Tab-separated table of C-alpha atoms in Angstrom:
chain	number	residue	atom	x	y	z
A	86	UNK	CA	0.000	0.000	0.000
A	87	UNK	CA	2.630	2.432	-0.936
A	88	UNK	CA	-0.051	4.747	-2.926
A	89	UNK	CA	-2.881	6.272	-1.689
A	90	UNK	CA	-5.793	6.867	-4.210
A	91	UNK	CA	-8.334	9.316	-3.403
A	92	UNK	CA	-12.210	7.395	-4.393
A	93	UNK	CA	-14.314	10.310	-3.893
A	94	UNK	CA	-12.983	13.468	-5.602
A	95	UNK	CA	-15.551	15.520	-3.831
A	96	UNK	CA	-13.837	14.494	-0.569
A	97	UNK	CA	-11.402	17.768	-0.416
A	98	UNK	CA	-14.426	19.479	-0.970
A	99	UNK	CA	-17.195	18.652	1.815
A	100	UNK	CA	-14.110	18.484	4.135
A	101	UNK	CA	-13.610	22.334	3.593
A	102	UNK	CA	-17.525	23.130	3.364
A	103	UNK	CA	-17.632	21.563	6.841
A	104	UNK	CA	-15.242	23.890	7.914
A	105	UNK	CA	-16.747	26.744	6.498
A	106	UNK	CA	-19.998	25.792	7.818
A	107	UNK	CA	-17.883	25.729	11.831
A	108	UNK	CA	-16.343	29.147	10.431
A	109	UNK	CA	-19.747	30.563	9.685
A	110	UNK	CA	-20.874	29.266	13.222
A	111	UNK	CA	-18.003	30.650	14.876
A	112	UNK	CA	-17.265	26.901	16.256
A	113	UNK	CA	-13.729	26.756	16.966
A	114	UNK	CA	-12.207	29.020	15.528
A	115	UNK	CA	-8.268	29.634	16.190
A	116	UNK	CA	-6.720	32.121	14.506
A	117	UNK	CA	-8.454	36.007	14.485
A	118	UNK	CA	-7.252	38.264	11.898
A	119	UNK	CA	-7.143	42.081	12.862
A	120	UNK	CA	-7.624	44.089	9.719
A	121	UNK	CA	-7.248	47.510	8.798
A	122	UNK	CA	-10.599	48.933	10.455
A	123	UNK	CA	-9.739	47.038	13.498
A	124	UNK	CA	-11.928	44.861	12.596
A	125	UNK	CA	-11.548	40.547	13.038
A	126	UNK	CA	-12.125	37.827	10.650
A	127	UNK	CA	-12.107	34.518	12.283
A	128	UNK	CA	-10.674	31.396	11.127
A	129	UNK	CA	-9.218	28.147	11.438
A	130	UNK	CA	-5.462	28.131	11.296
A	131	UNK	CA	-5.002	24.074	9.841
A	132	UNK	CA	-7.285	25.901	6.508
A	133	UNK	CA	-5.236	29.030	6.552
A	134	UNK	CA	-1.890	26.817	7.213
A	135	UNK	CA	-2.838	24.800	4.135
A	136	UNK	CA	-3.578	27.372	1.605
A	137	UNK	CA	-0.907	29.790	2.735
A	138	UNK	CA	2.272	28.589	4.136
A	139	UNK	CA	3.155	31.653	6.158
A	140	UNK	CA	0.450	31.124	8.583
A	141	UNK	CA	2.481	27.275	9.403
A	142	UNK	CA	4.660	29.051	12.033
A	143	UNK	CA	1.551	29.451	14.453
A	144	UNK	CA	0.829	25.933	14.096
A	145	UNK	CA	2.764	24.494	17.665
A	146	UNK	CA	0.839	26.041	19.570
A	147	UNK	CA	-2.482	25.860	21.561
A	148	UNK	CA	-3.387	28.843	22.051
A	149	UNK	CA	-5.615	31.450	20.359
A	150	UNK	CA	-3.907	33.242	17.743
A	151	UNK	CA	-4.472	37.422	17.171
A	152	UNK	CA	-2.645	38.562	13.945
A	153	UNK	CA	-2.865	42.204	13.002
A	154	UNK	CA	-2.653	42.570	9.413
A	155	UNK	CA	-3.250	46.664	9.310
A	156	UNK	CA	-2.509	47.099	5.971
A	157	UNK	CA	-4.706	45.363	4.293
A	158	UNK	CA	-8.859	46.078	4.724
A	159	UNK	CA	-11.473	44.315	6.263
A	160	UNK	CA	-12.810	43.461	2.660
A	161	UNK	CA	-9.582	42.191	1.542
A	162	UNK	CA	-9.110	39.894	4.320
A	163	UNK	CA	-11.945	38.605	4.147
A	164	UNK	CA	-11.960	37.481	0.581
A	165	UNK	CA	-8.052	36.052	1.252
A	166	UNK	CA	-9.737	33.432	4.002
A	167	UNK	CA	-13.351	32.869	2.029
A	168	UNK	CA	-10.680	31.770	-0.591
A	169	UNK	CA	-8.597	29.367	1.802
A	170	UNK	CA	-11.896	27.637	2.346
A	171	UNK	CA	-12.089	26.539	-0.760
A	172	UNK	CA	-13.678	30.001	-3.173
Protein backbone atom coordinates (compact mmCIF):
# COMPACT_ATOMS: atom_id res chain seq x y z
CA UNK A 1 0.00 0.00 0.00
CA UNK A 2 2.63 2.43 -0.94
CA UNK A 3 -0.05 4.75 -2.93
CA UNK A 4 -2.88 6.27 -1.69
CA UNK A 5 -5.79 6.87 -4.21
CA UNK A 6 -8.33 9.32 -3.40
CA UNK A 7 -12.21 7.40 -4.39
CA UNK A 8 -14.31 10.31 -3.89
CA UNK A 9 -12.98 13.47 -5.60
CA UNK A 10 -15.55 15.52 -3.83
CA UNK A 11 -13.84 14.49 -0.57
CA UNK A 12 -11.40 17.77 -0.42
CA UNK A 13 -14.43 19.48 -0.97
CA UNK A 14 -17.19 18.65 1.82
CA UNK A 15 -14.11 18.48 4.13
CA UNK A 16 -13.61 22.33 3.59
CA UNK A 17 -17.52 23.13 3.36
CA UNK A 18 -17.63 21.56 6.84
CA UNK A 19 -15.24 23.89 7.91
CA UNK A 20 -16.75 26.74 6.50
CA UNK A 21 -20.00 25.79 7.82
CA UNK A 22 -17.88 25.73 11.83
CA UNK A 23 -16.34 29.15 10.43
CA UNK A 24 -19.75 30.56 9.68
CA UNK A 25 -20.87 29.27 13.22
CA UNK A 26 -18.00 30.65 14.88
CA UNK A 27 -17.26 26.90 16.26
CA UNK A 28 -13.73 26.76 16.97
CA UNK A 29 -12.21 29.02 15.53
CA UNK A 30 -8.27 29.63 16.19
CA UNK A 31 -6.72 32.12 14.51
CA UNK A 32 -8.45 36.01 14.49
CA UNK A 33 -7.25 38.26 11.90
CA UNK A 34 -7.14 42.08 12.86
CA UNK A 35 -7.62 44.09 9.72
CA UNK A 36 -7.25 47.51 8.80
CA UNK A 37 -10.60 48.93 10.45
CA UNK A 38 -9.74 47.04 13.50
CA UNK A 39 -11.93 44.86 12.60
CA UNK A 40 -11.55 40.55 13.04
CA UNK A 41 -12.12 37.83 10.65
CA UNK A 42 -12.11 34.52 12.28
CA UNK A 43 -10.67 31.40 11.13
CA UNK A 44 -9.22 28.15 11.44
CA UNK A 45 -5.46 28.13 11.30
CA UNK A 46 -5.00 24.07 9.84
CA UNK A 47 -7.28 25.90 6.51
CA UNK A 48 -5.24 29.03 6.55
CA UNK A 49 -1.89 26.82 7.21
CA UNK A 50 -2.84 24.80 4.13
CA UNK A 51 -3.58 27.37 1.60
CA UNK A 52 -0.91 29.79 2.74
CA UNK A 53 2.27 28.59 4.14
CA UNK A 54 3.16 31.65 6.16
CA UNK A 55 0.45 31.12 8.58
CA UNK A 56 2.48 27.27 9.40
CA UNK A 57 4.66 29.05 12.03
CA UNK A 58 1.55 29.45 14.45
CA UNK A 59 0.83 25.93 14.10
CA UNK A 60 2.76 24.49 17.67
CA UNK A 61 0.84 26.04 19.57
CA UNK A 62 -2.48 25.86 21.56
CA UNK A 63 -3.39 28.84 22.05
CA UNK A 64 -5.61 31.45 20.36
CA UNK A 65 -3.91 33.24 17.74
CA UNK A 66 -4.47 37.42 17.17
CA UNK A 67 -2.64 38.56 13.94
CA UNK A 68 -2.87 42.20 13.00
CA UNK A 69 -2.65 42.57 9.41
CA UNK A 70 -3.25 46.66 9.31
CA UNK A 71 -2.51 47.10 5.97
CA UNK A 72 -4.71 45.36 4.29
CA UNK A 73 -8.86 46.08 4.72
CA UNK A 74 -11.47 44.32 6.26
CA UNK A 75 -12.81 43.46 2.66
CA UNK A 76 -9.58 42.19 1.54
CA UNK A 77 -9.11 39.89 4.32
CA UNK A 78 -11.94 38.61 4.15
CA UNK A 79 -11.96 37.48 0.58
CA UNK A 80 -8.05 36.05 1.25
CA UNK A 81 -9.74 33.43 4.00
CA UNK A 82 -13.35 32.87 2.03
CA UNK A 83 -10.68 31.77 -0.59
CA UNK A 84 -8.60 29.37 1.80
CA UNK A 85 -11.90 27.64 2.35
CA UNK A 86 -12.09 26.54 -0.76
CA UNK A 87 -13.68 30.00 -3.17
Amino acid sequence: MDNLEIINPDTNSECFSRFQGMRLRRERLDIFIHTKEGEEVGAHLIVLSACYPAFGKYLSGNDIVHVRLSRFPHQVVNAAVEYAYGG
